[in-house]
Amino acid sequence: MSDPISRLDQFRADAPGAPMSSAAEVRRRGDQIRRRTRAVVTAGTAAVAAIVAGPIIFLSSGLGDQGIDPAPAPNADSIAASTGQSAYASPSDLTRANLPTEDDLVADDPYPAWVQEQTYDGEGSDTYNECLRDSLADSGAATTFRRDFVAKPGEEMADAAGTLKAVVAEFDSADEAEKVSIDLSDAAISCSGVDGAELAGTLPVEGDVISNGSIDVVTYPSDDPDMNAAWEVATAVVSAEDRVLVMTRKRGVQDYVQPTTLQTSAVNAAHRMVGTTPPSDPSTDPSTDPSATGAPTEQQLGDANLVAAGELPALDRFESALGWNRYTPTPDVPTLACQKEWLSTLGAAAKVTADYRWDTDSAMVGQVHVAVLEFPNVNEAGAAYNEVMEWMEVCPANKLGVDPTVTSLPRDVSADLDAGPKRAARSQATYPGQGGNDSIWFETELVAEYDTRLVLVGYGELAGPCPPSTGDKEDPCYQPDQPDSWPGRILAIEKAAVTAGISDLR
């Protein structure tokens, strides 16, 4: 069984998305695809010049960035080698401007933003996806371009973020592009080219320019004995009109980490591929303009919605030189031990999180995890509240690295918080500590709802086999010399977290 201390050598992966579907469901979607027409003519030569601006790199294979100086007209062999296009095919209007940019990509917390590393005319000289054995050119693509991304170098967690690579291709017809995309999805699901690959999940990708799309994630063991993780390869394949997008995210993960979704990034990249502006771009999305719809201004979450370490009451059972210390965990630690799924499955429009720990000289003995989630409307917030309540009631088995047991079912505590939430519920659970001894994590879990927002608080103290304190003199765990301050700490932490979480709504 895992505990929060041993989980500190893992990786985080909580990006926007939806629950993964089965591989069979994704295949069935191949029979239900819809065609849609392009909304905007593909960007022209001026856009190409804007995208190309930057360092010019040449590869010995001739597949790297091309120079911008005028050059002699290429012959048939050079066209085929550099672009994967037949010299006798009709001209293609696919350009580098149809590749995604860093602004189109979602960087999941706590990883830094993606930045461009290199752009290729063609598919590049190296393998960009271990699961796809045939090149797009071999599949009939007339023109291809590729762009590689890395997490911003020098930033915290950049080395653990992995890589992201995008390839766009144009085919002779929409039917051909659709067929190729389905074949690529099947190849990604089976990943026959990698020994030991196992399907971790699939996810459909849909949008108003997309004809067919899916994300297929596989994991396989690393041959590096020092790597405390497996490799994960997430492949997003999208067809739109006569074009196909392939995005590949590779990183190291533990088996309980939620698979990469890539969903929002793939939708944005699909729009870019057909020459339209991605829907997440606020400059063209009328839903972000209150005057266009009459809707209220969308609330923006930030650090002001997160309780500060200095506002948390001291864990007086243990001395600590630091007190409560906010930290960025290297694993994706669940906010609540009883979470069935990662919080991204709740469908929030925005989310901020914070993690705090109380350390002695030898171990972490206290932890507070807070998440504030903003939803598009009160109905979706209410549905998410009910879902979290169900997690807290049944505490289902999960793959998030925790094996908890419910010790106290949720009860209404909205009147105790003095923060005005519409409703709030608290439960308690336990899960084993480290070392195989009697140590136990005693966790209190809270969900509070206010208008379109939820605040989740998971507060755990290490004790065992008895709880941190009890005021019942008849309880076998009662200790006269032990202050009964645990209930007060619980309430103070919950009040502080909820007050900060909804501070801008009151």
mmCIF file with all atom_site columns, N, CA and C in Angstrom, residues 45 100 137 195 218 253 282 300 401 464:
data_model
loop_
_atom_site.group_PDB
_atom_site.id
_atom_site.type_symbol
_atom_site.label_atom_id
_atom_site.label_alt_id
_atom_site.label_comp_id
_atom_site.label_asym_id
_atom_site.label_entity_id
_atom_site.label_seq_id
_atom_site.pdbx_PDB_ins_code
_atom_site.Cartn_x
_atom_site.Cartn_y
_atom_site.Cartn_z
_atom_site.occupancy
_atom_site.B_iso_or_equiv
_atom_site.pdbx_formal_charge
_atom_site.auth_seq_id
_atom_site.auth_comp_id
_atom_site.auth_asym_id
_atom_site.auth_atom_id
_atom_site.pdbx_PDB_model_num
ATOM 1  N N  . THR A 1 45  ? 0.743   33.249 -47.230 1.00 0.00 ? 45  THR A N  1
ATOM 2  C CA . THR A 1 45  ? 2.192   33.343 -47.133 1.00 0.00 ? 45  THR A CA 1
ATOM 3  C C  . THR A 1 45  ? 2.645   34.222 -45.995 1.00 0.00 ? 45  THR A C  1
ATOM 4  N N  . PRO A 1 100 ? 0.425   23.475 -34.875 1.00 0.00 ? 100 PRO A N  1
ATOM 5  C CA . PRO A 1 100 ? 0.072   24.154 -33.620 1.00 0.00 ? 100 PRO A CA 1
ATOM 6  C C  . PRO A 1 100 ? 1.236   24.976 -33.101 1.00 0.00 ? 100 PRO A C  1
ATOM 7  N N  . ALA A 1 137 ? 3.823   9.766  -45.234 1.00 0.00 ? 137 ALA A N  1
ATOM 8  C CA . ALA A 1 137 ? 4.102   9.759  -46.670 1.00 0.00 ? 137 ALA A CA 1
ATOM 9  C C  . ALA A 1 137 ? 3.813   8.385  -47.259 1.00 0.00 ? 137 ALA A C  1
ATOM 10 N N  . ASP A 1 195 ? 7.611   -3.736 -27.327 1.00 0.00 ? 195 ASP A N  1
ATOM 11 C CA . ASP A 1 195 ? 7.424   -4.897 -26.466 1.00 0.00 ? 195 ASP A CA 1
ATOM 12 C C  . ASP A 1 195 ? 6.806   -4.481 -25.132 1.00 0.00 ? 195 ASP A C  1
ATOM 13 N N  . VAL A 1 218 ? -0.759  4.291  -24.359 1.00 0.00 ? 218 VAL A N  1
ATOM 14 C CA . VAL A 1 218 ? -0.176  3.010  -23.964 1.00 0.00 ? 218 VAL A CA 1
ATOM 15 C C  . VAL A 1 218 ? 0.993   3.274  -23.021 1.00 0.00 ? 218 VAL A C  1
ATOM 16 N N  . VAL A 1 253 ? 5.747   7.748  -16.188 1.00 0.00 ? 253 VAL A N  1
ATOM 17 C CA . VAL A 1 253 ? 4.626   7.790  -15.254 1.00 0.00 ? 253 VAL A CA 1
ATOM 18 C C  . VAL A 1 253 ? 4.641   6.552  -14.360 1.00 0.00 ? 253 VAL A C  1
ATOM 19 N N  . PRO A 1 282 ? -9.055  33.706 -26.683 1.00 0.00 ? 282 PRO A N  1
ATOM 20 C CA . PRO A 1 282 ? -10.041 34.679 -26.197 1.00 0.00 ? 282 PRO A CA 1
ATOM 21 C C  . PRO A 1 282 ? -10.302 35.825 -27.149 1.00 0.00 ? 282 PRO A C  1
ATOM 22 N N  . GLN A 1 300 ? -12.015 34.588 -12.445 1.00 0.00 ? 300 GLN A N  1
ATOM 23 C CA . GLN A 1 300 ? -10.662 34.111 -12.676 1.00 0.00 ? 300 GLN A CA 1
ATOM 24 C C  . GLN A 1 300 ? -10.082 33.594 -11.363 1.00 0.00 ? 300 GLN A C  1
ATOM 25 N N  . GLY A 1 401 ? -3.028  5.665  -5.967  1.00 0.00 ? 401 GLY A N  1
ATOM 26 C CA . GLY A 1 401 ? -1.947  5.469  -5.015  1.00 0.00 ? 401 GLY A CA 1
ATOM 27 C C  . GLY A 1 401 ? -2.364  5.456  -3.564  1.00 0.00 ? 401 GLY A C  1
ATOM 28 N N  . GLY A 1 464 ? -1.479  6.778  15.109  1.00 0.00 ? 464 GLY A N  1
ATOM 29 C CA . GLY A 1 464 ? -1.705  5.353  15.055  1.00 0.00 ? 464 GLY A CA 1
ATOM 30 C C  . GLY A 1 464 ? -1.121  4.589  16.218  1.00 0.00 ? 464 GLY A C  1
#
